[in-house]
Coordinates of N, CA and C in Angstrom, one line a residue:
M1 N -36.5 6.7 68.4 CA -35.2 7.0 67.7 C -34.7 5.9 66.9
D2 N -34.4 6.1 65.7 CA -33.9 5.1 64.8 C -32.4 4.8 64.9
T3 N -32.0 3.6 65.3 CA -30.6 3.3 65.6 C -30.0 2.5 64.4
A4 N -30.7 2.3 63.4 CA -30.2 1.5 62.2 C -29.1 2.4 61.5
I5 N -28.0 1.7 61.1 CA -26.9 2.3 60.4 C -27.3 2.3 58.9
P6 N -27.3 3.5 58.3 CA -27.6 3.5 56.9 C -26.6 2.8 56.0
S7 N -27.0 2.0 55.1 CA -26.2 1.3 54.1 C -25.6 2.3 53.1
S8 N -24.3 2.0 52.7 CA -23.8 2.9 51.7 C -24.3 2.6 50.3
H9 N -24.7 1.4 50.1 CA -25.3 0.9 48.9 C -26.7 0.4 49.1
P10 N -27.7 1.1 48.6 CA -29.1 0.7 48.8 C -29.3 -0.6 48.1
A11 N -30.1 -1.5 48.6 CA -30.4 -2.8 48.0 C -31.0 -2.5 46.6
Q12 N -30.5 -3.3 45.6 CA -31.0 -3.2 44.3 C -32.2 -4.2 44.2
P13 N -33.2 -3.8 43.4 CA -34.2 -4.8 43.1 C -33.7 -6.0 42.4
A14 N -34.3 -7.1 42.5 CA -33.8 -8.3 41.9 C -33.7 -8.3 40.4
R15 N -34.5 -7.5 39.7 CA -34.4 -7.4 38.3 C -33.2 -6.7 37.8
Q16 N -32.7 -5.7 38.6 CA -31.5 -4.9 38.2 C -30.2 -5.7 38.4
R17 N -30.2 -6.6 39.4 CA -29.0 -7.4 39.7 C -28.7 -8.3 38.6
G18 N -29.7 -8.9 38.0 CA -29.5 -9.9 36.9 C -29.2 -9.2 35.6
G19 N -29.5 -7.9 35.4 CA -29.1 -7.2 34.2 C -27.6 -7.1 34.0
V20 N -26.9 -7.0 35.0 CA -25.4 -6.9 34.9 C -24.9 -8.2 34.3
V21 N -25.3 -9.3 34.8 CA -24.9 -10.6 34.3 C -25.2 -10.8 32.8
V22 N -26.4 -10.4 32.5 CA -26.8 -10.5 31.1 C -26.0 -9.6 30.2
E23 N -25.7 -8.4 30.6 CA -24.9 -7.5 29.8 C -23.5 -8.0 29.6
F24 N -22.9 -8.6 30.7 CA -21.6 -9.2 30.7 C -21.6 -10.4 29.7
A25 N -22.6 -11.2 29.8 CA -22.7 -12.4 28.9 C -22.8 -12.0 27.4
L26 N -23.5 -10.9 27.2 CA -23.6 -10.4 25.8 C -22.3 -9.8 25.3
L27 N -21.6 -9.1 26.1 CA -20.3 -8.4 25.7 C -19.1 -9.3 25.7
L28 N -19.1 -10.3 26.5 CA -17.9 -11.2 26.6 C -17.4 -11.8 25.3
P29 N -18.3 -12.4 24.5 CA -17.9 -12.9 23.2 C -17.3 -11.9 22.3
L30 N -17.9 -10.7 22.3 CA -17.4 -9.6 21.5 C -16.0 -9.2 21.9
M31 N -15.8 -9.1 23.2 CA -14.5 -8.7 23.7 C -13.4 -9.8 23.5
L32 N -13.8 -11.0 23.6 CA -12.8 -12.1 23.3 C -12.5 -12.2 21.8
T33 N -13.5 -11.9 21.0 CA -13.2 -11.8 19.5 C -12.2 -10.7 19.2
L34 N -12.4 -9.6 19.7 CA -11.5 -8.4 19.5 C -10.1 -8.7 20.0
L35 N -10.0 -9.3 21.2 CA -8.7 -9.7 21.7 C -8.0 -10.7 20.8
A36 N -8.8 -11.7 20.4 CA -8.2 -12.7 19.5 C -7.7 -12.1 18.2
G37 N -8.6 -11.2 17.6 CA -8.2 -10.6 16.4 C -6.9 -9.7 16.5
I38 N -6.8 -9.0 17.6 CA -5.6 -8.2 17.8 C -4.4 -9.1 18.0
F39 N -4.6 -10.3 18.6 CA -3.5 -11.2 18.8 C -3.1 -11.8 17.4
E40 N -4.0 -12.2 16.6 CA -3.7 -12.7 15.3 C -3.0 -11.7 14.3
I41 N -3.5 -10.5 14.3 CA -2.9 -9.5 13.5 C -1.5 -9.1 14.0
G42 N -1.4 -9.1 15.3 CA 0.0 -8.8 15.8 C 1.0 -9.9 15.5
R43 N 0.5 -11.2 15.5 CA 1.4 -12.3 15.1 C 1.8 -12.2 13.7
A44 N 0.9 -11.8 12.8 CA 1.2 -11.7 11.4 C 2.2 -10.6 11.2
F45 N 2.0 -9.4 11.9 CA 3.0 -8.3 11.8 C 4.3 -8.7 12.3
W46 N 4.4 -9.5 13.4 CA 5.6 -10.0 14.0 C 6.4 -10.8 12.9
Y47 N 5.7 -11.7 12.2 CA 6.3 -12.6 11.2 C 6.8 -11.7 10.1
Y48 N 6.0 -10.8 9.6 CA 6.4 -9.9 8.5 C 7.7 -9.1 8.9
D49 N 7.7 -8.5 10.0 CA 8.8 -7.7 10.5 C 10.1 -8.6 10.6
A50 N 10.0 -9.8 11.1 CA 11.1 -10.7 11.3 C 11.6 -11.1 9.9
L51 N 10.7 -11.4 9.0 CA 11.2 -11.7 7.6 C 11.8 -10.5 6.9
S52 N 11.2 -9.4 7.1 CA 11.8 -8.2 6.5 C 13.2 -7.9 7.0
N53 N 13.4 -8.0 8.3 CA 14.8 -7.8 8.8 C 15.7 -8.9 8.3
A54 N 15.2 -10.1 8.2 CA 16.1 -11.2 7.7 C 16.5 -11.0 6.2
T55 N 15.5 -10.5 5.4 CA 15.9 -10.2 4.0 C 16.9 -9.1 3.9
R56 N 16.8 -8.1 4.8 CA 17.8 -7.0 4.8 C 19.2 -7.5 5.1
N57 N 19.3 -8.4 6.2 CA 20.5 -8.9 6.5 C 21.1 -9.9 5.5
A58 N 20.3 -10.7 4.8 CA 20.8 -11.5 3.8 C 21.3 -10.7 2.6
A59 N 20.5 -9.7 2.2 CA 21.0 -8.8 1.1 C 22.3 -8.1 1.4
R60 N 22.4 -7.7 2.6 CA 23.7 -7.1 3.0 C 24.8 -8.0 2.9
A61 N 24.6 -9.3 3.4 CA 25.7 -10.3 3.3 C 26.1 -10.6 1.9
V62 N 25.1 -10.6 0.9 CA 25.5 -10.9 -0.5 C 26.1 -9.7 -1.1
S63 N 25.7 -8.5 -0.7 CA 26.2 -7.3 -1.3 C 27.7 -7.0 -0.9
V64 N 28.2 -7.6 0.1 CA 29.6 -7.4 0.5 C 30.4 -8.6 0.4
S65 N 29.8 -9.6 -0.3 CA 30.6 -10.9 -0.5 C 31.6 -10.7 -1.7
D66 N 32.5 -11.6 -1.8 CA 33.5 -11.6 -2.9 C 32.9 -12.0 -4.2
K67 N 33.1 -11.2 -5.2 CA 32.5 -11.5 -6.5 C 33.0 -12.9 -7.1
A68 N 34.1 -13.4 -6.7 CA 34.6 -14.6 -7.2 C 33.8 -15.8 -6.8
T69 N 33.0 -15.7 -5.7 CA 32.2 -16.8 -5.2 C 30.8 -16.4 -4.9
I70 N 30.3 -15.4 -5.6 CA 29.0 -14.9 -5.4 C 27.9 -15.9 -5.6
A71 N 28.0 -16.6 -6.7 CA 26.9 -17.6 -7.1 C 27.1 -18.9 -6.3
T72 N 28.3 -19.3 -6.1 CA 28.5 -20.7 -5.5 C 28.5 -20.6 -3.9
A73 N 28.9 -19.5 -3.3 CA 29.0 -19.5 -1.9 C 28.1 -18.5 -1.2
A74 N 28.0 -17.3 -1.8 CA 27.3 -16.2 -1.1 C 25.8 -16.3 -1.2
I75 N 25.3 -16.8 -2.3 CA 23.8 -16.9 -2.4 C 23.3 -18.1 -1.5
P76 N 23.9 -19.2 -1.5 CA 23.4 -20.3 -0.6 C 23.6 -19.9 0.9
A77 N 24.7 -19.2 1.2 CA 24.9 -18.7 2.6 C 23.8 -17.7 3.0
A78 N 23.4 -16.9 2.0 CA 22.3 -15.9 2.3 C 21.0 -16.6 2.6
K79 N 20.7 -17.6 1.8 CA 19.5 -18.3 2.0 C 19.4 -19.0 3.3
T80 N 20.6 -19.6 3.7 CA 20.7 -20.3 5.0 C 20.6 -19.3 6.1
L81 N 21.2 -18.1 6.0 CA 21.1 -17.1 7.0 C 19.7 -16.6 7.2
L82 N 19.0 -16.4 6.1 CA 17.6 -16.0 6.2 C 16.7 -17.1 6.9
A83 N 16.9 -18.4 6.5 CA 16.1 -19.5 7.1 C 16.4 -19.6 8.6
D84 N 17.7 -19.4 9.0 CA 18.0 -19.5 10.4 C 17.4 -18.4 11.2
A85 N 17.4 -17.2 10.6 CA 16.8 -16.0 11.3 C 15.3 -16.2 11.4
A86 N 14.6 -16.8 10.4 CA 13.2 -17.1 10.5 C 12.9 -18.1 11.6
A87 N 13.8 -19.1 11.7 CA 13.6 -20.2 12.7 C 13.8 -19.6 14.1
S88 N 14.8 -18.7 14.3 CA 15.0 -18.1 15.6 C 13.9 -17.2 16.0
A89 N 13.2 -16.6 15.0 CA 12.1 -15.7 15.3 C 10.8 -16.5 15.6
G90 N 10.9 -17.8 15.4 CA 9.7 -18.6 15.7 C 8.7 -18.7 14.6
I91 N 9.1 -18.4 13.4 CA 8.2 -18.5 12.2 C 8.1 -19.9 11.7
P92 N 6.9 -20.5 11.7 CA 6.7 -21.9 11.4 C 6.7 -22.2 9.9
S93 N 7.2 -23.4 9.6 CA 7.2 -23.9 8.2 C 7.9 -23.0 7.2
F94 N 9.0 -22.4 7.6 CA 9.8 -21.6 6.7 C 11.1 -22.3 6.4
S95 N 11.5 -22.3 5.1 CA 12.7 -22.9 4.8 C 13.5 -22.1 3.7
S96 N 14.7 -22.5 3.4 CA 15.4 -21.7 2.4 C 14.8 -21.8 1.0
S97 N 13.9 -22.7 0.8 CA 13.3 -22.8 -0.5 C 12.3 -21.6 -0.7
N98 N 11.9 -20.9 0.4 CA 11.1 -19.8 0.3 C 11.8 -18.5 0.0
V99 N 13.1 -18.6 -0.2 CA 14.0 -17.4 -0.4 C 14.5 -17.4 -1.9
T100 N 14.4 -16.2 -2.5 CA 14.9 -16.0 -3.9 C 15.9 -14.9 -3.8
V101 N 17.1 -15.2 -4.3 CA 18.2 -14.2 -4.4 C 18.5 -14.0 -5.9
A102 N 18.4 -12.7 -6.3 CA 18.7 -12.4 -7.7 C 19.7 -11.3 -7.8
C103 N 20.6 -11.4 -8.8 CA 21.5 -10.4 -9.1 C 20.9 -9.4 -10.0
L104 N 21.3 -8.1 -10.0 CA 20.6 -7.1 -10.7 C 21.6 -6.4 -11.6
D105 N 21.2 -6.0 -12.8 CA 22.1 -5.2 -13.7 C 21.9 -3.7 -13.4
A106 N 22.5 -2.9 -14.1 CA 22.5 -1.4 -13.8 C 21.1 -0.8 -13.8
A107 N 20.2 -1.4 -14.6 CA 18.8 -0.9 -14.7 C 17.9 -1.6 -13.7
L108 N 18.5 -2.3 -12.7 CA 17.9 -3.1 -11.7 C 16.9 -4.2 -12.2
N109 N 17.3 -4.7 -13.3 CA 16.6 -5.9 -13.9 C 17.3 -7.2 -13.4
D110 N 16.5 -8.2 -13.2 CA 17.2 -9.5 -12.8 C 18.1 -10.0 -13.9
T111 N 19.2 -10.5 -13.4 CA 20.2 -11.1 -14.3 C 20.8 -12.3 -13.6
A112 N 21.5 -13.1 -14.3 CA 22.0 -14.3 -13.8 C 23.2 -14.0 -12.9
C113 N 23.3 -14.6 -11.7 CA 24.5 -14.5 -10.9 C 25.5 -15.4 -11.3
A114 N 26.7 -14.9 -11.5 CA 27.8 -15.7 -12.0 C 29.1 -15.4 -11.2
D115 N 29.8 -16.4 -10.8 CA 31.1 -16.2 -10.1 C 32.0 -15.4 -11.0
G116 N 32.7 -14.4 -10.4 CA 33.7 -13.6 -11.1 C 33.1 -12.3 -11.7
S117 N 31.8 -12.2 -11.8 CA 31.2 -10.9 -12.3 C 30.4 -10.2 -11.2
A118 N 30.7 -8.9 -11.0 CA 30.0 -8.2 -10.0 C 28.7 -7.6 -10.5
P119 N 27.6 -7.9 -9.8 CA 26.3 -7.4 -10.2 C 26.2 -5.9 -9.8
A120 N 25.3 -5.2 -10.3 CA 25.1 -3.8 -9.9 C 24.3 -3.8 -8.5
G121 N 23.5 -4.8 -8.3 CA 22.8 -4.9 -7.1 C 22.3 -6.3 -6.8
V122 N 21.7 -6.5 -5.6 CA 21.2 -7.8 -5.2 C 19.8 -7.6 -4.6
R123 N 18.9 -8.5 -5.0 CA 17.6 -8.5 -4.4 C 17.3 -9.8 -3.7
V124 N 16.8 -9.7 -2.5 CA 16.4 -10.9 -1.7 C 14.9 -10.8 -1.5
T125 N 14.2 -11.9 -1.9 CA 12.8 -11.8 -1.8 C 12.3 -13.1 -1.1
I126 N 11.2 -13.0 -0.3 CA 10.5 -14.1 0.3 C 9.4 -14.5 -0.7
S127 N 9.3 -15.7 -1.1 CA 8.2 -16.1 -2.1 C 7.6 -17.4 -1.6
S128 N 6.3 -17.5 -1.9 CA 5.5 -18.7 -1.6 C 5.4 -19.0 -0.1
Y129 N 5.4 -17.9 0.7 CA 5.2 -18.2 2.2 C 3.9 -17.6 2.6
Q130 N 3.1 -18.4 3.3 CA 1.8 -17.9 3.8 C 1.7 -18.2 5.2
V131 N 1.0 -17.4 5.9 CA 0.7 -17.6 7.4 C -0.8 -17.7 7.5
A132 N -1.2 -18.7 8.4 CA -2.6 -18.9 8.6 C -3.1 -17.9 9.7
V133 N -4.2 -17.2 9.5 CA -4.8 -16.3 10.4 C -6.2 -16.8 10.7
G134 N -6.5 -16.9 12.0 CA -7.9 -17.3 12.4 C -7.9 -18.5 13.3
N135 N -6.7 -18.9 13.8 CA -6.6 -20.0 14.7 C -7.3 -19.8 16.0
Y136 N -7.3 -18.5 16.5 CA -7.8 -18.2 17.8 C -9.2 -17.7 17.9
I137 N -9.9 -17.6 16.7 CA -11.2 -17.1 16.8 C -12.2 -18.1 16.1
P138 N -12.2 -19.4 16.6 CA -13.0 -20.4 15.9 C -14.5 -20.3 16.2
F139 N -14.9 -19.6 17.3 CA -16.3 -19.5 17.6 C -17.0 -18.5 16.7
I140 N -16.2 -17.7 16.0 CA -16.8 -16.7 15.0 C -16.8 -17.3 13.6
I141 N -15.7 -17.8 13.2 CA -15.6 -18.2 11.8 C -15.6 -19.7 11.6
G142 N -15.7 -20.5 12.6 CA -15.8 -21.9 12.5 C -14.4 -22.5 12.7
N143 N -14.4 -23.7 13.2 CA -13.2 -24.4 13.6 C -12.3 -24.6 12.4
S144 N -12.9 -25.0 11.3 CA -12.0 -25.3 10.1 C -11.7 -24.1 9.2
A145 N -12.3 -23.0 9.5 CA -12.1 -21.8 8.6 C -10.9 -21.0 9.1
M146 N -9.9 -20.9 8.2 CA -8.7 -20.1 8.5 C -8.4 -19.3 7.2
Y147 N -7.8 -18.2 7.4 CA -7.5 -17.4 6.2 C -5.9 -17.4 6.1
T148 N -5.4 -17.4 4.9 CA -4.0 -17.4 4.7 C -3.6 -16.0 4.1
V149 N -2.5 -15.5 4.6 CA -2.0 -14.2 4.2 C -0.6 -14.4 3.6
D150 N -0.4 -13.9 2.4 CA 0.9 -14.0 1.8 C 1.9 -13.0 2.4
L151 N 3.0 -13.5 2.9 CA 4.1 -12.6 3.4 C 5.2 -12.6 2.4
A152 N 5.5 -11.5 1.8 CA 6.5 -11.4 0.7 C 7.4 -10.2 0.8
P153 N 8.1 -10.0 1.9 CA 9.0 -8.8 2.0 C 10.2 -9.0 1.0
S154 N 10.7 -7.9 0.6 CA 11.8 -7.9 -0.4 C 12.8 -6.8 0.0
T155 N 14.1 -7.0 -0.2 CA 15.1 -6.0 0.0 C 16.0 -6.0 -1.2
T156 N 16.3 -4.8 -1.7 CA 17.2 -4.5 -2.8 C 18.4 -3.7 -2.3
M157 N 19.6 -4.1 -2.6 CA 20.8 -3.3 -2.2 C 21.8 -3.3 -3.3
P158 N 22.6 -2.2 -3.4 CA 23.6 -2.2 -4.4 C 24.8 -3.1 -4.0
Y159 N 25.5 -3.6 -5.0 CA 26.6 -4.5 -4.7 C 27.8 -3.5 -4.3
M160 N 28.4 -3.8 -3.2 CA 29.4 -2.9 -2.6 C 30.9 -3.1 -3.0
L161 N 31.2 -4.3 -3.4 CA 32.7 -4.5 -3.7 C 33.0 -4.4 -5.2

């Protein structure tokens, strides 16, 4: 009479046990690359969304400002508002010099902003801002290789006052 307790997992041959490790070693770099790529693209979208919301808030601030001080007070305040929003969102190397505020005529063409005259609209644009993509995938594209992506959201609003 056989008194041995049957094993729930039969012993695998030695060749099959090593196959799992080899498969894992082959798939791990691919999975890490995909994960790093998702992280990088998500970070770029985060920056774009934060800048887009900031341009909207800055355009809103200028569109409801007093026309007597639109050029001397409202536009510099909008640039500072946008730079502060970018800093609070964690966007690196962004300053108010990356912000362009333009007054618009009735045909939505750029015109000079002047104190005392009400524009038909206001356009706030991010210009000359790039974000580096590729920091987290150096084993695929090389340590020194990074790609830059231009982020240039813009918001146009009618002047409300």
